[in-house]
Short mmCIF file of C-alpha atoms in Angstrom, two decimals:
data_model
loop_
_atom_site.label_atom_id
_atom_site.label_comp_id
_atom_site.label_asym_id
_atom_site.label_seq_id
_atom_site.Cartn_x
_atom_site.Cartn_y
_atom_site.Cartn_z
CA UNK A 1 19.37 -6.12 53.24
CA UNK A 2 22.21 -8.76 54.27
CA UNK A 3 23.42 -11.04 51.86
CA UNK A 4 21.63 -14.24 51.65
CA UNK A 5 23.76 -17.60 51.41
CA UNK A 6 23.12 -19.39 48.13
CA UNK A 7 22.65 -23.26 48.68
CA UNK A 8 24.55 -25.55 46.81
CA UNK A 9 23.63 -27.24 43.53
CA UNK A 10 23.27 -30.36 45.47
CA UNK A 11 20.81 -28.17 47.83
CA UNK A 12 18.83 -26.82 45.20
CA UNK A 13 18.24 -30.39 43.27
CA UNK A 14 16.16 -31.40 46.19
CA UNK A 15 14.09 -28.14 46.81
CA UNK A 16 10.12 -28.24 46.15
CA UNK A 17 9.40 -25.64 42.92
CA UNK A 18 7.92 -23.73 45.87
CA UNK A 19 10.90 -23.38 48.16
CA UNK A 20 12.95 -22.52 44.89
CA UNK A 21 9.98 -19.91 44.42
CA UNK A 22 10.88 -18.16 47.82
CA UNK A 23 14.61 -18.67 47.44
CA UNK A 24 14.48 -17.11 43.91
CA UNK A 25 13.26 -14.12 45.47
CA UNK A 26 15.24 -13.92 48.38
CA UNK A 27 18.27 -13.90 46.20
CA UNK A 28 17.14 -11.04 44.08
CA UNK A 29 16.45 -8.95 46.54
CA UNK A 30 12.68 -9.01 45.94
CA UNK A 31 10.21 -8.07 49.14
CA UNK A 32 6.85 -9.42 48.18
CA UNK A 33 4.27 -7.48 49.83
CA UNK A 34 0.96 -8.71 48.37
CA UNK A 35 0.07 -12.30 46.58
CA UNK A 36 -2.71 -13.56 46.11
CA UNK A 37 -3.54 -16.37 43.39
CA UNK A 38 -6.60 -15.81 41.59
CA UNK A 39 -8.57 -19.21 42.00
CA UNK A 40 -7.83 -22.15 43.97
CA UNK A 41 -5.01 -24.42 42.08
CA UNK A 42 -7.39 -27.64 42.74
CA UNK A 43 -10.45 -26.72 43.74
CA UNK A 44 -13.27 -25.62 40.84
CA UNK A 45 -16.15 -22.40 41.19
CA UNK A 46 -18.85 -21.24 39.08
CA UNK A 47 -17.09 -17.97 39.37
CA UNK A 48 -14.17 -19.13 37.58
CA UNK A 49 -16.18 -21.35 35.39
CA UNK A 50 -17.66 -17.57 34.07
CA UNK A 51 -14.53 -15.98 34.63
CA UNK A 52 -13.15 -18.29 31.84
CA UNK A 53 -16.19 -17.92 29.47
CA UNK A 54 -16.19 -14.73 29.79
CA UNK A 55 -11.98 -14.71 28.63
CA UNK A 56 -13.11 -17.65 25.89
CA UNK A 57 -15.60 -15.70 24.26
CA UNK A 58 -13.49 -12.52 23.35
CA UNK A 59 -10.96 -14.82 22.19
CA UNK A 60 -13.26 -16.97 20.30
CA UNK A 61 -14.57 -13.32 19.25
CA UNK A 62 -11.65 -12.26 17.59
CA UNK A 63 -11.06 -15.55 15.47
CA UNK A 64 -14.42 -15.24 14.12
CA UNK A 65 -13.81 -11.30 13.21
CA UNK A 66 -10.49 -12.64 12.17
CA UNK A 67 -12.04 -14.85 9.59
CA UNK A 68 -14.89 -12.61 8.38
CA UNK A 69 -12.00 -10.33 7.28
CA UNK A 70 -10.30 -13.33 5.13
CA UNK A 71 -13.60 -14.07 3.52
CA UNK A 72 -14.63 -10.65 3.16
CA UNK A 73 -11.10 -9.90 1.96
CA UNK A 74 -11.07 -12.79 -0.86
CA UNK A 75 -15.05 -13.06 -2.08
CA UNK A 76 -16.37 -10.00 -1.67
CA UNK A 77 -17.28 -8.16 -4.89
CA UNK A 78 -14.43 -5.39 -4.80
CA UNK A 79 -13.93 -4.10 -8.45
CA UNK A 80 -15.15 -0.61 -9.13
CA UNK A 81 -18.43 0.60 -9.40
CA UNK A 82 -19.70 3.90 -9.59
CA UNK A 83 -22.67 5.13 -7.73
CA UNK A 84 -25.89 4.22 -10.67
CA UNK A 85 -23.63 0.72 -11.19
CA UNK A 86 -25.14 -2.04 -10.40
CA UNK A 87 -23.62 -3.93 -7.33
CA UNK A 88 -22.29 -0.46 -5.53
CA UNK A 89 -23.95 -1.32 -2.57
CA UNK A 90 -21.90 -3.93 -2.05
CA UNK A 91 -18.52 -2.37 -3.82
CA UNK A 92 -19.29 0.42 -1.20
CA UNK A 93 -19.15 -1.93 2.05
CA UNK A 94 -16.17 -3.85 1.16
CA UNK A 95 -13.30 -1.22 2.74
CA UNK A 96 -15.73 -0.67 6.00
CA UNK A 97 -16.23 -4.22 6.43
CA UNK A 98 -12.46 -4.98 6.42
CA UNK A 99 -11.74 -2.27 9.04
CA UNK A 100 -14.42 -3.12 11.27
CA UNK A 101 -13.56 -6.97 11.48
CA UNK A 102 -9.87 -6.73 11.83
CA UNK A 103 -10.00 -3.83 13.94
CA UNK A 104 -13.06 -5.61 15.86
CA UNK A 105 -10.51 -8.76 16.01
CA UNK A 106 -7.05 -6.91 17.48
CA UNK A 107 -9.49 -5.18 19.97
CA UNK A 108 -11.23 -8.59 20.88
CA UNK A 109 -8.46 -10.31 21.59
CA UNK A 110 -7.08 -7.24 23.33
CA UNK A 111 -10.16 -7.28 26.03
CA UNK A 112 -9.29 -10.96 25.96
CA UNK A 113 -5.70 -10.59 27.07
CA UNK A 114 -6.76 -7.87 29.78
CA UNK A 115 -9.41 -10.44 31.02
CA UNK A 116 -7.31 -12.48 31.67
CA UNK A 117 -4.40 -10.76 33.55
CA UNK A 118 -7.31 -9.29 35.81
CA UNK A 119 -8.75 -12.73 36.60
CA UNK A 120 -6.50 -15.29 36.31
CA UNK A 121 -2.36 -14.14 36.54
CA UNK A 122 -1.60 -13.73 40.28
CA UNK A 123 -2.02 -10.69 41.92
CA UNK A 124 1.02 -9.92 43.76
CA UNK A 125 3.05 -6.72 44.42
CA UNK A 126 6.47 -6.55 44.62
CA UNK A 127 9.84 -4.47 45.32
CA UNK A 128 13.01 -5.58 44.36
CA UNK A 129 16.66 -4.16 44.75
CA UNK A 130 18.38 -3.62 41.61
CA UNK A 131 22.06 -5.49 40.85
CA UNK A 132 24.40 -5.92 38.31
CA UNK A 133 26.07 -8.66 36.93
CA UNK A 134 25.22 -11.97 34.78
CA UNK A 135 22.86 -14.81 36.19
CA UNK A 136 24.40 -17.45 37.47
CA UNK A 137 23.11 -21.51 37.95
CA UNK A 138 21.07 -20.77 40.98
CA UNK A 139 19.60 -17.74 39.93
CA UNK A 140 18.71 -19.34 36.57
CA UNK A 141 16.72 -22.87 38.58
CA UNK A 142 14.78 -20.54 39.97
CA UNK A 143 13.54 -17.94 37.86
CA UNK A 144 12.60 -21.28 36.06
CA UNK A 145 11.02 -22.32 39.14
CA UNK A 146 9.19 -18.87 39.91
CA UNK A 147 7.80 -18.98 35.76
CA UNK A 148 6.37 -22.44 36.47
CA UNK A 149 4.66 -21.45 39.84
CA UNK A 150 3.26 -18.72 37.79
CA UNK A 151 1.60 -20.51 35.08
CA UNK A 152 0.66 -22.91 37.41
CA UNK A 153 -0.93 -20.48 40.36
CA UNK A 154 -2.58 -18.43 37.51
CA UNK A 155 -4.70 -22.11 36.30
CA UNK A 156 -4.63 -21.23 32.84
CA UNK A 157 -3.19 -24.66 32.37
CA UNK A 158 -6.59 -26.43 32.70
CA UNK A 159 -8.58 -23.81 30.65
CA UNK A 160 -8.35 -25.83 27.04
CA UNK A 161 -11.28 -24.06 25.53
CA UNK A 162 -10.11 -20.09 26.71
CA UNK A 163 -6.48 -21.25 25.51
CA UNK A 164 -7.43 -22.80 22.31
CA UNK A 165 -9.41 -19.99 21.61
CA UNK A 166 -6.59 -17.66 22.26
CA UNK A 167 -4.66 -19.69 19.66
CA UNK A 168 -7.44 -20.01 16.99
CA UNK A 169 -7.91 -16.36 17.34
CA UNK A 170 -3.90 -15.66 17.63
CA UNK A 171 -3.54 -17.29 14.60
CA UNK A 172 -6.17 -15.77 12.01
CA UNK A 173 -5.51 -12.43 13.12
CA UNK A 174 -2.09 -13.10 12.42
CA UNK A 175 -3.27 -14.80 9.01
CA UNK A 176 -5.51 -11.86 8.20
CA UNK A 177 -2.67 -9.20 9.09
CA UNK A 178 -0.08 -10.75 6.35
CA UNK A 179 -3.34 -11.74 3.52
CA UNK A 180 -3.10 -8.31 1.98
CA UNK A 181 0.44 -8.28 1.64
CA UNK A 182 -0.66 -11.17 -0.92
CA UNK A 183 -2.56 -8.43 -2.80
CA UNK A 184 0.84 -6.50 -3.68
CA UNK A 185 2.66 -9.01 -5.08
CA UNK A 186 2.11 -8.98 -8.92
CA UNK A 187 3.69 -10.00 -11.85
CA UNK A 188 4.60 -7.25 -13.55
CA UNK A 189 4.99 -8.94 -17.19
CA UNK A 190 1.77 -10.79 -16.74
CA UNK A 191 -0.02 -9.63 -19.44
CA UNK A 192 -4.39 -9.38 -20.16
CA UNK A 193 -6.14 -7.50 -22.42
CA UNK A 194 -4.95 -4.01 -24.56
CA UNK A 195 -6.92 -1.52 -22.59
CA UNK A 196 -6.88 1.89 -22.84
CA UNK A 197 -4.75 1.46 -19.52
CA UNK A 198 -2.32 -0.68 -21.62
CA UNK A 199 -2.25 -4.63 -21.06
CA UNK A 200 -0.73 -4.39 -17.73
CA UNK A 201 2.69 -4.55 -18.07
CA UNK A 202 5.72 -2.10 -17.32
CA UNK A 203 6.09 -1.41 -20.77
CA UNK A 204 2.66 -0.60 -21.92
CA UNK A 205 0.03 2.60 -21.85
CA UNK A 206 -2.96 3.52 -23.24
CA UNK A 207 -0.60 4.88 -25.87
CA UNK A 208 0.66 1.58 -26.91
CA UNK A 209 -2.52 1.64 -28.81
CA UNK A 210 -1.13 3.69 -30.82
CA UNK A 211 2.27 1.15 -31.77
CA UNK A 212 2.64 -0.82 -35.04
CA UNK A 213 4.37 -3.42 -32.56
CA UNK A 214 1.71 -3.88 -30.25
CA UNK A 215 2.16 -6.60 -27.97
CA UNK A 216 -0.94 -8.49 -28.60
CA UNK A 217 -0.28 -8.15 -32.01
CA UNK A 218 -3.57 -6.31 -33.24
CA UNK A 219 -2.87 -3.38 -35.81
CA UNK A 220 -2.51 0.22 -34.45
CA UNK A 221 -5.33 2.52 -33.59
CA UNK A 222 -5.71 6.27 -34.39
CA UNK A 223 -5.31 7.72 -30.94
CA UNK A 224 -6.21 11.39 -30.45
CA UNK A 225 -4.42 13.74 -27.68
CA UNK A 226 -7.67 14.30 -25.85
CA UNK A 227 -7.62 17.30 -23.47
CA UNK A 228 -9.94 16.98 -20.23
CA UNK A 229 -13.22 18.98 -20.44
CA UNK A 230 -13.93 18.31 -16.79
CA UNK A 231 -17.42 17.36 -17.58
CA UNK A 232 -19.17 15.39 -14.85
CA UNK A 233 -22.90 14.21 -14.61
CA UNK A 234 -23.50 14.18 -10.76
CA UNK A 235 -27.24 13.04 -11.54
CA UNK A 236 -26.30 9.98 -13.16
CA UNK A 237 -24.48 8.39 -16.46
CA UNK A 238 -24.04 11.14 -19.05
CA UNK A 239 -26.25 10.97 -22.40
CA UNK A 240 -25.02 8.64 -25.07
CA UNK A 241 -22.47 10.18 -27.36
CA UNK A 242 -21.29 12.55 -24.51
CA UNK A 243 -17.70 12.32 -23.33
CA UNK A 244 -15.08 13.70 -20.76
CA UNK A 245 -12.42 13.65 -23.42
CA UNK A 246 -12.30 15.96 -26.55
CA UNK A 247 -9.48 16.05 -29.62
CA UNK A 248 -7.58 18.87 -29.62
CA UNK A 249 -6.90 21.05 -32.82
CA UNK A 250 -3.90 21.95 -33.59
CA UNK A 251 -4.47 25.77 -33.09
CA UNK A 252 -6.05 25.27 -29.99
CA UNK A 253 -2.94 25.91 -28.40
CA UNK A 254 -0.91 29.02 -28.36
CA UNK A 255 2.43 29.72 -27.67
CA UNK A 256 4.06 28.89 -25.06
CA UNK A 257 0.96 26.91 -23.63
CA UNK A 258 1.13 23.73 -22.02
CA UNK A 259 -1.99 21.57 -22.15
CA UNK A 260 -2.33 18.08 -20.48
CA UNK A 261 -3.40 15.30 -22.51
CA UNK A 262 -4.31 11.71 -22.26
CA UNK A 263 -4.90 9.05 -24.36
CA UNK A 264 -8.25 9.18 -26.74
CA UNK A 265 -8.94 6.25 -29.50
CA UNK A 266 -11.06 7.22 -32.33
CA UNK A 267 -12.84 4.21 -31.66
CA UNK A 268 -14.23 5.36 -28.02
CA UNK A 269 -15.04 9.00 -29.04
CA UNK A 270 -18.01 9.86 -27.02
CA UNK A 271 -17.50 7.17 -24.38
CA UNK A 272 -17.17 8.80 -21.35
CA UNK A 273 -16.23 5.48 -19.13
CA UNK A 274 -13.62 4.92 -21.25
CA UNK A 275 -12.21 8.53 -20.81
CA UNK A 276 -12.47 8.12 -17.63
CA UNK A 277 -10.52 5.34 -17.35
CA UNK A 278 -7.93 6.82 -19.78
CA UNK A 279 -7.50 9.69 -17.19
CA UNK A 280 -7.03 7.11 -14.11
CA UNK A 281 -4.65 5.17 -16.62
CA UNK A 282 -1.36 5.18 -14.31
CA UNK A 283 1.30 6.65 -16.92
CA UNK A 284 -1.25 7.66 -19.62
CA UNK A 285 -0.73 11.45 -18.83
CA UNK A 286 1.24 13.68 -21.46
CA UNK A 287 2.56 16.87 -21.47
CA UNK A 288 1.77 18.74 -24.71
CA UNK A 289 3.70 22.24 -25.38
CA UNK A 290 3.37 24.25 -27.91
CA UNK A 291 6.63 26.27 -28.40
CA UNK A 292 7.24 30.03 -29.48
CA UNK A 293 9.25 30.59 -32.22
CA UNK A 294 12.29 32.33 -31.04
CA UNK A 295 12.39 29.29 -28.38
CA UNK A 296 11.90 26.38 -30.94
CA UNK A 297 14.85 27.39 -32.83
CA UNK A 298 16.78 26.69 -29.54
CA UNK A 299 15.52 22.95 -29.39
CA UNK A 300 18.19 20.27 -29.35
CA UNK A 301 16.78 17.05 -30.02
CA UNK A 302 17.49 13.48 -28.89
CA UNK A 303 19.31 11.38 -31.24
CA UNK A 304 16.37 9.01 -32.88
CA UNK A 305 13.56 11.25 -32.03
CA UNK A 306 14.39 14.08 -34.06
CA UNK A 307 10.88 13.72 -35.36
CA UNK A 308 9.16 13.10 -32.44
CA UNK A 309 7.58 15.95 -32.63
CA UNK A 310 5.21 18.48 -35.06
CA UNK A 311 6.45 21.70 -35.69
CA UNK A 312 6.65 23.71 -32.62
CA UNK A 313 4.64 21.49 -30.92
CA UNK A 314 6.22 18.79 -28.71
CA UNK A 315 4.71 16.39 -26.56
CA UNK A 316 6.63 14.35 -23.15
CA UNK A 317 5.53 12.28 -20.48
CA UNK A 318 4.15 14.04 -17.09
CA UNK A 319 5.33 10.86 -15.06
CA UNK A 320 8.40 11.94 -13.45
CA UNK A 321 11.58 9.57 -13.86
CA UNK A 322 12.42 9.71 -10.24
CA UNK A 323 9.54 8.37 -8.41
CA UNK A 324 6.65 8.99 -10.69
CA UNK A 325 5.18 12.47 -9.30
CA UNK A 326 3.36 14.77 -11.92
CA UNK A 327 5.80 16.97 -13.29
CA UNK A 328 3.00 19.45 -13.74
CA UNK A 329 4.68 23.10 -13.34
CA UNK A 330 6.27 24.73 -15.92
CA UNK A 331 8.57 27.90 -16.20
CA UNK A 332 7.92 29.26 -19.76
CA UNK A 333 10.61 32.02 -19.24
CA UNK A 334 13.69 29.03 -18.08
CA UNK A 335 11.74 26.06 -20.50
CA UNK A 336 11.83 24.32 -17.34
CA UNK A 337 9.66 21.49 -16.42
CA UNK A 338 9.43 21.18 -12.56
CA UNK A 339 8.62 18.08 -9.97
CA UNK A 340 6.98 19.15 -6.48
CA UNK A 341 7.65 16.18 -5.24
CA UNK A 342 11.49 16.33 -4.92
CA UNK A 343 12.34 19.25 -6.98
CA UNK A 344 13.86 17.87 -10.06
CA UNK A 345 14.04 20.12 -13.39
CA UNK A 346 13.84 19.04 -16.66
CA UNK A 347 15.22 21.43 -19.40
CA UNK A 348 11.84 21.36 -22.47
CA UNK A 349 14.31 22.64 -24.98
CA UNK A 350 16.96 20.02 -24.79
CA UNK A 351 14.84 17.13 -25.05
CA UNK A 352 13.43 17.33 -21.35
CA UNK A 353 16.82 15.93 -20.05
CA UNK A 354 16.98 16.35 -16.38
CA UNK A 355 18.98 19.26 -15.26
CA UNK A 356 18.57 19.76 -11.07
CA UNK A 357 17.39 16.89 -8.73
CA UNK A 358 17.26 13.65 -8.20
CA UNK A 359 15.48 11.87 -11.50
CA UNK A 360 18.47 10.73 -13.52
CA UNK A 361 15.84 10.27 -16.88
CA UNK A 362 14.76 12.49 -19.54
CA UNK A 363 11.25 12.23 -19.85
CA UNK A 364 10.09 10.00 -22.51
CA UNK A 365 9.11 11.56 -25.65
CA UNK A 366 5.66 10.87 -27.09
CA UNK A 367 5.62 11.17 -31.30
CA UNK A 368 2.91 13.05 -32.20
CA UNK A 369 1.37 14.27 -35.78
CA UNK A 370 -1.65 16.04 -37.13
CA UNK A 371 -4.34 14.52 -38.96
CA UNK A 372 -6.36 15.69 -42.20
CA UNK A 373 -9.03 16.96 -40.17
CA UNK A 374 -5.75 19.24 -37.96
CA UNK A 375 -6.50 17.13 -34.73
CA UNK A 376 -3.20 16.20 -32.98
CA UNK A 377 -2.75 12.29 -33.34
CA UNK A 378 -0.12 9.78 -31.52
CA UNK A 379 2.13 8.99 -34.03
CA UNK A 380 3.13 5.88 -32.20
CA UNK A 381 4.36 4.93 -28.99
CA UNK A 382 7.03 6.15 -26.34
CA UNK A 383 10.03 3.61 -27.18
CA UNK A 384 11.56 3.71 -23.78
CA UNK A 385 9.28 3.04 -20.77
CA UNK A 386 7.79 5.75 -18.71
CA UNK A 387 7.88 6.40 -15.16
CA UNK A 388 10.67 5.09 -12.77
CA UNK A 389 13.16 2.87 -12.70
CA UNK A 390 12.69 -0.60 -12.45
CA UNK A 391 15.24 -3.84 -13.24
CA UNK A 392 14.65 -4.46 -16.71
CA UNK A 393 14.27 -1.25 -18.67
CA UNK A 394 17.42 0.26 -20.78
CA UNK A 395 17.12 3.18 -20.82
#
C-alpha cells in the first residue's frame, strides 16, 4: 500500500466527522470490506422499535434479578434451622435464591450486551496493516472522529429506556456483587451474650465458661470435658434428657490415648442442641492425652502452667497456631502432635511447643481437674488466646 499524505492541522479542522472517518482509516492502513449500519441514523421502524425492547427488557431483567438478590440477601430469614425447625423451608431457599438471581442477573445483562452488538453496533469487516510507533495529532482527531461515527451509526444514542436500563441494571449488579463483602466485615471485640460458643470475641470459647474472670462478669460454671458419642436422631429431635455430649471419667482413658473433647456445662447436660453447638463452637475443640508413665516423667512444663494439668493427664488446644487447621494426628512413639494442613509438629512433652513448620505458637494449654464424682472438669480457662495470630494478642 503507498503511503498516504497526511493533511495539515489546518486541513483536518475543516473536515466533516465523516471525511475524518475515511481518512482515519486510510492512514492506518485499514481496507474496509463490509459496513453496514444497523438502522437508519434518522429514520424510525417497528423493527428497531422491537429490536430495542427486546435489548431493554434483558437489561431491565437483570436490575430486577439484581435487586431480588439485595432483598433476598438482607430480609430473608437466614439463621440456622434444622430440618423439624420451624421456618426451614425458608432457611433452606435462602443460598438457592441468591445464586439464581445474581447468576440470573450477570447472564441477563450478558444476553443484553450480545443483543445489542448483533442489532445495533455496525456491522463492518475490516483488515488493517500493522505499524509501530506512537500516535500522533492526526491520527488521534480521527480515531476520535471514527468513535463518534460509531456511537452515532450504531443509534444507541436515542434509545433512553434500553440505555437507562443498561445503567439501572449495571449498577445493582455491581451493588449486589460488593453487598456480601459487607457480611465479612465484623468487629471482632463486639461482644453479645456468653454462649457456649463464647461471647464472640477473639478472646473467648465455650471454655471461658469455665473463668472466674468472665467477661460478662457472671460467676464460673462447672464445665465437663465432654467426649462426642456421635449420636444422631435422623427421624427427628432426640428424646428429652438425651444428648450428643457425655463427661468423661477419668479412667476412661488409657495410656497413651488421645480423646477429643469439647466444651460441656453441667447446666446443659442432656441438651443435645447445645452440644451440638458446642461441637460447631469455632476454637472449642481440645485435645485430651492421657500420658504413660515412663513418658510423663519426661514432661517439661511451661512456666505458669505447671499445674495445668492432672496427673498424667494433660489437655491442649486442637486449633493449630498457624492458620487454625485441626492438629488431629498424633505420634505416641515421637509425643508429636501433627498439622495436615502445613505440616507443623508440636512436641506433647515439652508443653506442645512447636518444633517443625510454620506455626510459631505452642498450643494453648487448657487447666483441667477431676471432680468428686472422677469426671474430668475445666479448671478454668486458656489464658492466652487460641488459634492464630491476630494484632492484639501477646502471646
Amino acid at each position: 500500500m503507498s503511503e498516504v499524505r497526511k493533511p495539515s492541522a489546518a486541513e483536518v479542522d475543516r473536515m466533516s466527522e465523516y471525511e475524518l472517518v475515511e481518512l482515519g482509516t486510510t492512514l492506518d492502513g485499514v481496507e474496509i470490506a463490509h459496513r453496514e449500519p444497523r438502522w437508519p441514523e434518522d429514520i424510525h421502524t417497528r423493527a428497531e422499535k422491537r429490536a430495542a425492547a427486546g435489548v431493554t427488557f434483558w437489561f431491565a431483567l437483570a436490575g430486577l434479578l439484581a435487586l431480588a438478590f439485595i432483598v433476598i440477601y438482607i430480609a430473608w430469614p437466614w439463621h440456622y434451622k434444622g430440618f423439624q425447625d420451624s421456618g426451614y423451608g425458608l432457611y433452606s431457599l435462602y443460598t438457592p435464591l441468591l445464586g439464581v438471581t445474581l447468576g440470573g442477573a450477570i447472564l441477563a445483562i450478558g444476553i443484553g450486551a450480545v443483543q445489542v452488538t448483533k442489532k445495533f453496533i455496525l456491522a463492518e469487516v475490516t483488515v488493517q496493516t500493522r505499524h509501530d510507533g506512537p500516535s500522533d495529532e492526526v491520527d488521534r482527531k480521527t480515531i476520535v472522529a471514527e468513535l463518534n461515527n460509531a456511537w452515532k451509526t450504531s443509534t444507541l444514542g436515542r434509545r433512553k429506556a434500553m440505555m437507562g436500563a443498561l445503567a439501572a441494571g449495571g449498577g445493582l449488579i455491581g451493588l449486589a456483587a460488593i453487598m456480601p463483602l459487607g457480611g465479612m466485615i465484623k468487629n471482632p471485640w463486639k461482644r453479645h451474650e456468653m454462649t457456649i460458643s463464647g461471647d464472640g470475641t477473639l478472646h473467648t470459647t465455650g471454655w471461658t465458661l469455665a473463668s472466674n474472670n468472665r467477661p460478662d462478669g457472671m460467676p464460673a460454671q462447672k464445665v465437663y470435658l465432654g467426649r462426642d458419642t456421635g449420636r444422631v436422631f435422623p427421624e427427628g429431635h432426640p428424646p428429652e434428657g438425651v444428648g450428643r455430649l457425655e463427661r468423661l471419667h477419668v479412667n476412661d482413658l488409657s495410656a497413651g490415648a488421645l480423646e477429643t473433647v469439647f466444651p460441656l456445662p453441667a447446666s446443659e447436660l442432656g441438651n443435645f442442641e447445645e452440644h451440638m453447638s458446642s461441637i460447631h463452637g469455632g476454637r472449642n475443640s481440645v485435645m485430651l492425652f492421657r500420658l504413660r508413665p515412663e513418658d510423663s516423667a519426661k514432661v517439661i512444663k511451661r512456666e505458669g502452667q505447671e499445674n495445668f494439668n492432672y496427673g498424667d493427664l494433660y489437655a491442649f488446644s486442637k486449633i493449630c497456631t498457624h492458620v487454625a487447621c485441626p492438629t488431629s494426628l498424633y505420634e505416641q512413639q515421637t509425643q508429636r502432635i501433627l498439622c495436615p494442613c502445613h505440616q507443623s509438629q508440636f512436641n506433647l512433652l515439652e508443653y506442645a511447643k512447636p518444633v517443625f513448620g510454620p506455626a510459631a505458637r505452642a498450643l494453648p494449654q487448657l487447666p483441667i481437674a477431676v471432680d468428686e464424682d472422677g469426671y474430668v472438669v475445666a479448671n478454668g480457662d486458656f489464658i492466652e488466646p487460641v488459634g492464630p495470630a491476630f494484632w492484639e494478642r501477646k502471646s
